[in-house]
Tab-separated table of C-alpha atoms and ligand atoms in Angstrom:
chain	number	residue	atom	x	y	z
V	6	MET	CA	-70.775	43.747	-2.050
V	7	ALA	CA	-68.339	46.801	-1.506
V	8	THR	CA	-66.493	46.953	1.237
V	9	LYS	CA	-66.548	50.022	3.885
V	10	ASP	CA	-63.630	51.596	2.563
V	11	GLU	CA	-64.132	51.177	-0.785
V	12	GLU	CA	-67.468	53.209	-0.099
V	13	LEU	CA	-65.528	55.789	2.527
V	14	TYR	CA	-62.762	56.361	0.528
V	15	PRO	CA	-63.892	57.899	-2.113
V	16	ARG	CA	-66.242	59.975	-0.232
V	17	LYS	CA	-63.899	61.303	1.655
V	18	ILE	CA	-61.533	62.358	-1.309
V	19	LEU	CA	-64.604	63.942	-3.246
V	20	GLU	CA	-65.081	65.888	-0.060
V	21	TYR	CA	-61.806	67.186	0.067
V	22	MET	CA	-61.790	68.049	-3.593
V	23	GLU	CA	-65.167	70.227	-3.333
V	24	GLY	CA	-64.426	71.678	0.176
V	25	PHE	CA	-63.476	74.573	-2.326
V	26	LEU	CA	-67.285	74.867	-4.313
V	27	VAL	CA	-67.894	74.857	-0.257
V	28	SER	CA	-65.295	78.124	0.502
V	29	LYS	CA	-67.019	80.454	-2.974
V	30	THR	CA	-70.358	79.968	-1.903
V	31	LEU	CA	-69.947	81.036	1.582
V	32	PHE	CA	-67.721	83.646	0.560
V	33	THR	CA	-70.158	84.969	-2.815
V	34	ALA	CA	-73.185	84.761	0.119
V	35	CYS	CA	-70.680	87.027	2.397
V	36	GLU	CA	-69.855	89.610	-0.217
V	37	LEU	CA	-73.544	89.876	-2.194
V	38	GLY	CA	-75.255	90.562	1.118
V	39	VAL	CA	-77.260	88.152	1.491
V	40	PHE	CA	-76.817	87.826	5.003
V	41	GLU	CA	-77.316	91.473	5.693
V	42	LEU	CA	-81.044	91.359	3.642
V	43	LEU	CA	-82.233	88.066	5.061
V	44	ASN	CA	-81.199	89.062	9.198
V	45	ALA	CA	-84.042	89.184	10.748
V	46	SER	CA	-86.553	89.240	7.870
V	47	TRP	CA	-88.015	86.336	4.464
V	48	MET	CA	-87.557	87.203	1.365
V	49	SER	CA	-88.102	85.197	-1.603
V	50	ALA	CA	-85.256	84.513	-4.490
V	51	SER	CA	-86.662	86.634	-6.580
V	52	GLN	CA	-87.014	89.787	-3.787
V	53	LEU	CA	-83.940	88.969	-2.885
V	54	ALA	CA	-82.430	89.539	-6.570
V	55	GLN	CA	-83.905	92.143	-7.073
V	56	ALA	CA	-82.626	93.500	-4.619
V	57	LEU	CA	-79.412	92.266	-4.851
V	58	ASN	CA	-79.326	93.029	-8.703
V	59	THR	CA	-78.385	89.765	-9.512
V	60	SER	CA	-80.333	86.382	-11.959
V	61	GLU	CA	-83.176	85.202	-9.742
V	62	ASP	CA	-81.836	81.778	-11.382
V	63	GLY	CA	-78.528	81.984	-10.082
V	64	THR	CA	-79.282	83.721	-7.050
V	65	GLU	CA	-81.905	80.839	-5.954
V	66	ARG	CA	-79.709	77.999	-6.535
V	67	LEU	CA	-76.827	80.207	-4.139
V	68	LEU	CA	-80.027	80.361	-1.628
V	69	SER	CA	-80.424	76.659	-2.388
V	70	ALA	CA	-76.746	75.946	-1.813
V	71	CYS	CA	-76.840	78.259	1.585
V	72	VAL	CA	-79.625	76.141	3.027
V	73	GLY	CA	-77.724	73.122	2.130
V	74	LEU	CA	-74.868	74.258	3.931
V	75	GLU	CA	-77.370	75.494	7.373
V	76	LEU	CA	-76.303	78.613	6.687
V	77	LEU	CA	-80.144	80.306	5.481
V	78	THR	CA	-83.393	78.031	5.951
V	79	ALA	CA	-86.204	77.944	3.815
V	80	HIS	CA	-90.058	77.668	4.415
V	81	THR	CA	-92.510	77.026	1.626
V	82	ASN	CA	-96.266	79.945	2.211
V	83	PRO	CA	-99.125	77.742	1.247
V	84	ASP	CA	-99.095	79.509	-1.989
V	85	GLY	CA	-96.226	77.881	-3.101
V	86	ALA	CA	-93.582	80.684	-2.804
V	87	VAL	CA	-90.237	79.732	-0.939
V	88	LEU	CA	-88.848	82.122	1.725
V	89	TYR	CA	-85.831	82.356	2.874
V	90	SER	CA	-83.935	83.268	6.407
V	91	ASN	CA	-80.654	83.339	7.845
V	92	THR	CA	-80.241	80.726	10.685
V	93	GLU	CA	-78.798	81.602	13.967
V	94	MET	CA	-75.174	80.419	12.840
V	95	SER	CA	-75.388	83.233	10.145
V	96	SER	CA	-76.933	86.258	12.153
V	97	VAL	CA	-74.281	86.147	14.938
V	98	PHE	CA	-70.988	85.219	12.930
V	99	LEU	CA	-72.111	86.677	9.518
V	100	THR	CA	-74.061	89.687	9.502
V	101	LYS	CA	-70.689	92.582	9.766
V	102	SER	CA	-72.806	94.963	12.553
V	103	SER	CA	-72.958	90.941	14.900
V	104	PRO	CA	-70.400	91.813	17.953
V	105	LYS	CA	-69.163	88.184	16.777
V	106	SER	CA	-68.860	88.425	12.935
V	107	LEU	CA	-66.200	86.599	10.748
V	108	TYR	CA	-68.090	88.654	7.642
V	109	HIS	CA	-63.759	90.285	7.232
V	110	SER	CA	-62.191	87.203	8.004
V	111	ILE	CA	-64.580	85.511	4.411
V	112	GLU	CA	-64.476	88.829	2.464
V	113	TYR	CA	-59.689	88.730	3.210
V	114	SER	CA	-59.752	85.301	3.103
V	115	SER	CA	-62.159	84.838	-0.645
V	116	ARG	CA	-59.958	88.353	-1.831
V	117	THR	CA	-56.900	87.387	-0.769
V	118	ILE	CA	-55.639	84.528	0.906
V	119	TYR	CA	-57.772	82.638	-1.544
V	120	LEU	CA	-55.348	84.542	-4.440
V	121	CYS	CA	-52.776	83.195	-2.807
V	122	TRP	CA	-53.592	79.195	-2.409
V	123	HIS	CA	-53.808	79.694	-6.040
V	124	TYR	CA	-50.043	79.071	-6.147
V	125	LEU	CA	-49.711	76.703	-3.199
V	126	ALA	CA	-47.675	73.751	-5.871
V	127	ASP	CA	-45.269	76.793	-6.503
V	128	ALA	CA	-45.054	77.335	-2.608
V	129	VAL	CA	-44.407	74.369	-2.062
V	130	ARG	CA	-41.698	73.647	-4.915
V	131	ASP	CA	-40.018	77.420	-4.060
V	132	GLY	CA	-40.607	77.149	-0.107
V	133	LYS	CA	-42.080	80.746	-0.048
V	134	ASN	CA	-45.390	82.991	-0.272
V	135	GLN	CA	-46.746	83.533	-3.593
V	136	TYR	CA	-47.208	87.050	-3.329
V	137	GLU	CA	-45.743	87.774	-6.633
V	138	LYS	CA	-47.306	85.567	-8.018
V	139	ALA	CA	-50.718	86.416	-6.912
V	140	PHE	CA	-50.288	90.564	-6.768
V	141	GLY	CA	-47.000	90.663	-8.754
V	142	ILE	CA	-45.413	92.432	-5.349
V	143	ASN	CA	-41.984	92.418	-4.279
V	144	SER	CA	-42.613	90.276	-0.448
V	145	LYS	CA	-38.983	91.110	0.314
V	146	ASP	CA	-40.889	93.256	3.259
V	147	LEU	CA	-43.668	90.882	4.314
V	148	PHE	CA	-45.291	93.837	5.542
V	149	GLU	CA	-45.140	95.862	3.468
V	150	ALA	CA	-45.937	93.860	1.065
V	151	LEU	CA	-49.382	92.953	2.907
V	152	TYR	CA	-49.874	96.378	3.498
V	153	ARG	CA	-49.560	97.171	-0.528
V	154	SER	CA	-52.673	99.750	0.183
V	155	ASP	CA	-54.535	101.226	3.053
V	156	GLU	CA	-57.517	98.919	1.910
V	157	GLU	CA	-55.746	96.028	1.946
V	158	MET	CA	-54.285	97.252	5.623
V	159	VAL	CA	-57.858	97.865	7.241
V	160	LYS	CA	-58.768	94.522	6.080
V	161	PHE	CA	-55.915	92.653	7.133
V	162	MET	CA	-56.458	94.356	10.382
V	163	GLN	CA	-59.913	93.424	10.502
V	164	LEU	CA	-59.206	89.962	9.952
V	165	MET	CA	-56.886	89.572	12.276
V	166	ASN	CA	-59.670	91.476	15.196
V	167	SER	CA	-62.377	88.983	14.368
V	168	ILE	CA	-61.233	86.294	16.302
V	169	TRP	CA	-60.009	87.318	19.452
V	170	ASN	CA	-63.713	88.316	20.008
V	171	ILE	CA	-64.484	84.461	19.802
V	172	CYS	CA	-61.630	83.158	21.273
V	173	GLY	CA	-59.354	86.181	22.744
V	174	ARG	CA	-60.891	85.280	26.384
V	175	ASP	CA	-59.746	81.433	26.193
V	176	VAL	CA	-56.023	82.141	24.765
V	177	VAL	CA	-55.528	84.530	28.224
V	178	THR	CA	-56.828	82.686	30.714
V	179	ALA	CA	-54.890	79.724	29.758
V	180	PHE	CA	-52.612	81.151	32.399
V	181	ASP	CA	-53.371	83.734	35.501
V	182	LEU	CA	-51.045	86.573	33.862
V	183	SER	CA	-52.819	88.372	36.769
V	184	PRO	CA	-49.271	88.915	38.483
V	185	PHE	CA	-48.504	90.530	35.082
V	186	LYS	CA	-50.178	94.426	35.624
V	187	CYS	CA	-47.923	95.915	32.812
V	188	ILE	CA	-48.312	94.202	29.439
V	189	CYS	CA	-47.063	95.357	26.363
V	190	ASP	CA	-49.091	93.626	23.135
V	191	LEU	CA	-46.546	93.634	20.447
V	192	GLY	CA	-47.553	93.691	16.732
V	193	GLY	CA	-50.822	93.766	19.236
V	194	CYS	CA	-52.710	95.257	15.716
V	195	SER	CA	-55.713	96.727	16.658
V	196	GLY	CA	-56.254	95.361	20.380
V	197	ALA	CA	-58.541	92.974	20.297
V	198	LEU	CA	-56.768	90.950	22.509
V	199	ALA	CA	-55.404	93.387	24.193
V	200	LYS	CA	-59.387	94.497	24.839
V	201	GLN	CA	-59.575	90.731	26.548
V	202	CYS	CA	-56.674	91.210	28.631
V	203	VAL	CA	-57.762	94.158	30.415
V	204	SER	CA	-61.131	92.935	30.596
V	205	ALA	CA	-60.154	89.492	31.994
V	206	TYR	CA	-57.552	91.400	34.675
V	207	PRO	CA	-59.029	94.446	35.464
V	208	GLU	CA	-56.170	95.833	36.894
V	209	SER	CA	-53.810	96.103	33.715
V	210	THR	CA	-53.000	98.477	31.902
V	211	VAL	CA	-51.670	97.096	27.914
V	212	THR	CA	-49.407	98.962	25.567
V	213	ILE	CA	-49.822	97.979	22.277
V	214	PHE	CA	-46.769	98.317	20.290
V	215	ASP	CA	-47.170	98.185	16.370
V	216	LEU	CA	-45.930	99.426	13.026
V	217	PRO	CA	-46.757	103.990	13.104
V	218	LYS	CA	-49.609	103.510	10.752
V	219	VAL	CA	-51.023	100.421	11.689
V	220	VAL	CA	-51.222	102.323	14.970
V	221	LYS	CA	-52.468	105.396	13.356
V	222	THR	CA	-55.388	103.360	11.390
V	223	SER	CA	-56.096	101.501	14.999
V	224	ARG	CA	-56.834	104.898	16.379
V	225	GLN	CA	-58.587	106.144	13.124
V	226	HIS	CA	-61.006	103.288	12.274
V	227	PHE	CA	-61.059	101.195	15.131
V	228	GLY	CA	-61.608	103.111	18.339
V	229	SER	CA	-58.731	101.352	20.551
V	230	ASP	CA	-58.003	103.550	22.232
V	231	GLN	CA	-61.243	104.312	24.176
V	232	ASP	CA	-60.082	102.350	27.449
V	233	GLU	CA	-58.062	104.388	29.580
V	234	ARG	CA	-55.530	100.967	30.249
V	235	ILE	CA	-54.604	100.244	26.615
V	236	SER	CA	-52.392	103.057	24.946
V	237	PHE	CA	-50.238	102.410	21.871
V	238	CYS	CA	-46.640	102.755	21.198
V	239	GLU	CA	-45.781	103.252	17.538
V	240	GLY	CA	-42.523	101.251	16.500
V	241	ASP	CA	-40.402	98.524	14.104
V	242	PHE	CA	-39.677	95.862	17.066
V	243	PHE	CA	-36.574	94.477	15.395
V	244	LYS	CA	-35.257	98.000	14.483
V	245	ASP	CA	-36.228	100.120	18.184
V	246	ALA	CA	-36.284	99.839	21.915
V	247	LEU	CA	-39.479	98.483	23.261
V	248	PRO	CA	-41.366	99.386	25.937
V	249	GLN	CA	-40.502	97.896	28.974
V	250	ALA	CA	-43.083	95.779	30.689
V	251	ASP	CA	-43.905	92.622	33.221
V	252	LEU	CA	-45.361	90.923	30.801
V	253	TYR	CA	-44.778	90.869	26.471
V	254	ILE	CA	-47.118	89.411	24.312
V	255	LEU	CA	-46.465	88.065	20.894
V	256	ALA	CA	-50.406	86.344	19.208
V	257	ARG	CA	-50.110	85.164	15.831
V	258	ILE	CA	-46.367	87.003	16.045
V	259	LEU	CA	-43.239	84.381	15.365
V	260	HIS	CA	-44.955	82.442	12.831
V	261	ASP	CA	-44.875	85.538	9.959
V	262	TRP	CA	-41.267	85.069	10.808
V	263	THR	CA	-37.745	82.240	10.269
V	264	ASP	CA	-36.697	80.416	13.393
V	265	GLN	CA	-34.158	83.396	12.940
V	266	ARG	CA	-35.753	85.949	12.992
V	267	SER	CA	-37.977	85.293	15.953
V	268	VAL	CA	-35.057	84.513	18.343
V	269	GLU	CA	-33.883	87.867	17.267
V	270	LEU	CA	-37.028	89.130	18.640
V	271	LEU	CA	-37.004	87.203	21.834
V	272	VAL	CA	-33.744	88.503	22.864
V	273	LYS	CA	-34.894	92.265	22.384
V	274	ILE	CA	-37.830	91.485	24.440
V	275	TYR	CA	-35.983	89.373	27.079
V	276	GLN	CA	-33.458	92.808	27.271
V	277	SER	CA	-36.366	94.650	27.916
V	278	CYS	CA	-38.329	92.197	29.908
V	279	ARG	CA	-38.093	93.116	33.888
V	280	PRO	CA	-36.713	90.774	36.539
V	281	GLY	CA	-39.343	88.131	36.846
V	282	GLY	CA	-41.242	88.998	34.024
V	283	GLY	CA	-42.076	86.832	31.130
V	284	VAL	CA	-43.532	86.727	27.878
V	285	LEU	CA	-46.840	84.946	26.915
V	286	LEU	CA	-46.794	82.924	22.982
V	287	VAL	CA	-50.219	82.766	21.378
V	288	GLU	CA	-50.545	80.090	18.315
V	289	SER	CA	-52.162	77.319	17.177
V	290	LEU	CA	-49.641	74.530	18.058
V	291	LEU	CA	-48.693	71.459	16.528
V	292	HIS	CA	-48.847	68.070	18.228
V	293	GLU	CA	-45.523	67.136	18.903
V	294	ASP	CA	-45.713	64.238	16.424
V	295	ASN	CA	-47.159	66.285	13.382
V	296	SER	CA	-50.368	64.507	13.569
V	297	GLY	CA	-52.579	67.394	13.274
V	298	PRO	CA	-54.383	69.200	14.859
V	299	LEU	CA	-55.369	69.575	11.181
V	300	THR	CA	-55.743	73.706	11.392
V	301	ALA	CA	-52.774	74.215	12.868
V	302	GLN	CA	-51.158	71.835	9.232
V	303	LEU	CA	-53.166	73.826	7.503
V	304	TYR	CA	-52.499	77.143	8.586
V	305	SER	CA	-49.120	76.158	8.082
V	306	LEU	CA	-49.360	75.884	5.037
V	307	ASN	CA	-51.150	79.065	4.752
V	308	MET	CA	-48.260	81.064	6.743
V	309	LEU	CA	-45.920	79.505	3.503
V	310	VAL	CA	-47.996	80.726	0.667
V	311	GLN	CA	-48.211	83.906	3.176
V	312	THR	CA	-45.586	84.384	5.334
V	313	GLU	CA	-41.517	83.899	6.093
V	314	GLY	CA	-43.012	81.702	8.998
V	315	ARG	CA	-44.517	78.767	10.005
V	316	GLU	CA	-47.216	76.854	12.639
V	317	ARG	CA	-45.286	75.456	15.039
V	318	LYS	CA	-45.130	72.605	18.262
V	319	GLY	CA	-44.768	73.035	21.628
V	320	SER	CA	-41.221	71.949	22.093
V	321	ASP	CA	-40.179	74.107	18.737
V	322	TYR	CA	-41.309	77.719	21.395
V	323	ARG	CA	-39.498	76.315	23.785
V	324	ARG	CA	-36.277	75.944	22.005
V	325	LEU	CA	-36.171	79.682	20.847
V	326	LEU	CA	-37.400	80.513	24.160
V	327	THR	CA	-34.632	79.390	26.018
V	328	ALA	CA	-32.030	80.232	23.037
V	329	ALA	CA	-32.999	84.180	23.600
V	330	GLY	CA	-32.761	83.211	28.012
V	331	PHE	CA	-36.757	82.332	29.013
V	332	THR	CA	-37.277	80.085	31.353
V	333	HIS	CA	-40.041	77.835	33.037
V	334	VAL	CA	-41.494	77.218	29.288
V	335	GLN	CA	-44.784	75.827	30.136
V	336	ILE	CA	-47.403	74.858	27.076
V	337	HIS	CA	-51.319	75.040	27.317
V	338	THR	CA	-53.076	73.282	24.730
V	339	THR	CA	-56.564	74.834	24.718
V	340	GLY	CA	-58.016	72.764	22.559
V	341	LYS	CA	-59.177	75.380	20.294
V	342	ILE	CA	-57.927	76.967	17.412
V	343	TYR	CA	-54.947	79.276	19.170
V	344	ASP	CA	-52.690	77.507	22.260
V	345	ALA	CA	-50.565	79.860	24.855
V	346	VAL	CA	-47.816	79.813	25.814
V	347	LEU	CA	-45.949	81.535	29.104
V	348	ALA	CA	-42.362	82.000	29.690
V	349	CYS	CA	-40.240	83.579	32.004
V	350	LYS	CA	-37.381	85.709	32.774
E	414	SAM	C1	-49.882	88.561	12.617
E	414	SAM	S1	-50.542	89.962	12.949
E	414	SAM	C2	-50.944	89.651	14.225
E	414	SAM	C3	-51.579	91.029	14.872
E	414	SAM	C4	-52.253	90.647	16.594
E	414	SAM	N1	-51.129	90.623	16.932
E	414	SAM	C5	-53.796	89.452	16.623
E	414	SAM	O1	-53.003	88.500	16.722
E	414	SAM	O2	-54.446	89.595	16.181
E	414	SAM	C6	-48.701	90.822	12.875
E	414	SAM	C7	-48.589	91.350	13.835
E	414	SAM	O3	-47.751	92.629	13.682
E	414	SAM	C8	-46.943	93.426	13.222
E	414	SAM	N2	-45.766	93.533	12.851
E	414	SAM	C9	-45.196	93.472	11.946
E	414	SAM	N3	-43.976	93.883	11.612
E	414	SAM	C10	-44.050	94.221	13.048
E	414	SAM	C11	-42.596	95.169	13.551
E	414	SAM	N4	-41.399	94.837	12.602
E	414	SAM	N5	-42.734	95.890	14.015
E	414	SAM	C12	-43.926	95.992	14.919
E	414	SAM	N6	-45.394	95.365	14.347
E	414	SAM	C13	-45.037	94.882	13.345
E	414	SAM	C14	-48.726	93.966	11.802
E	414	SAM	O4	-48.824	95.266	11.824
E	414	SAM	C15	-49.298	92.830	12.722
E	414	SAM	O5	-50.251	93.905	14.000
């Protein structure tokens, strides 16, 4: 008789091996627009194939796999016709117009991140990102590479934007930030986290500091300056003076950079920060013994294929903050994707 391990282990290995089949099914259904068409309506595979200009057989198999993944639900009519519609999960998270949509994250994962991951073995060998191989571009200036066209930049910004509608509140309320009235969100992108901040702390104002072309695009495409408590400041946080503030937020910034560049930035922040002020880091923290969480471990590999940085442990951030002069470092793991670290001047 087979032992439990003999049954379980190959099943687990096969599940890992075939994980990309699931990703690609999700990517494809999103990119073809399946969830847009099946939002609050029932259609057969052949109706959908006609609307999407796809093969009936391929469409039927895709829809069937989506049913298996609980992204769609199927219903058989008395005449035997199978009709498909979105599940609640797809309606809320996979349709473009939903406030909690992850559509753009999925699109960016499919068109950009997935291509970098093709070179993961090279990234592990070389210890650096793989833009050269994946896209034929030099990544000496990381964000020049990431923003290699206006279209890529907007897609990246949409990717950054989407997660804070889902878990932004958790990170801005991980600590009581109400004493900090004047907040600067460094590398704040299109302002999704800034919006969560002013919603949780209505008396605060947030200045989003980001590269000039990101600020222009935020104004053009994201309508981020419609709330009078939110404003923008253009600049390069490694080169230009930073706005004065009580609290600086660095959300998913330090994980892009080496320890040396991170300390360089933290020292600049320390110098601009008002006495009694602080810095809030928002990152996905690894356990102290590196044993998990799996999401942070995989994100760290993602940082390897895409950036100059890595995911870190709470103690790593404590070390970087202390090296820059900050004290009273407090670490708050949320149990969700992103955690928070607060330090004071
Ligand atoms: C990984 S994204 C994080 C965006 C946002 N904080 C979030 O969590 O959604 C990094 C951000 O840093 C900005 N950035 C990168 N280099 C910068 C620099 N030298 N000066 C200012 N902003 C920079 C990018 O434009 C981008 O918005």
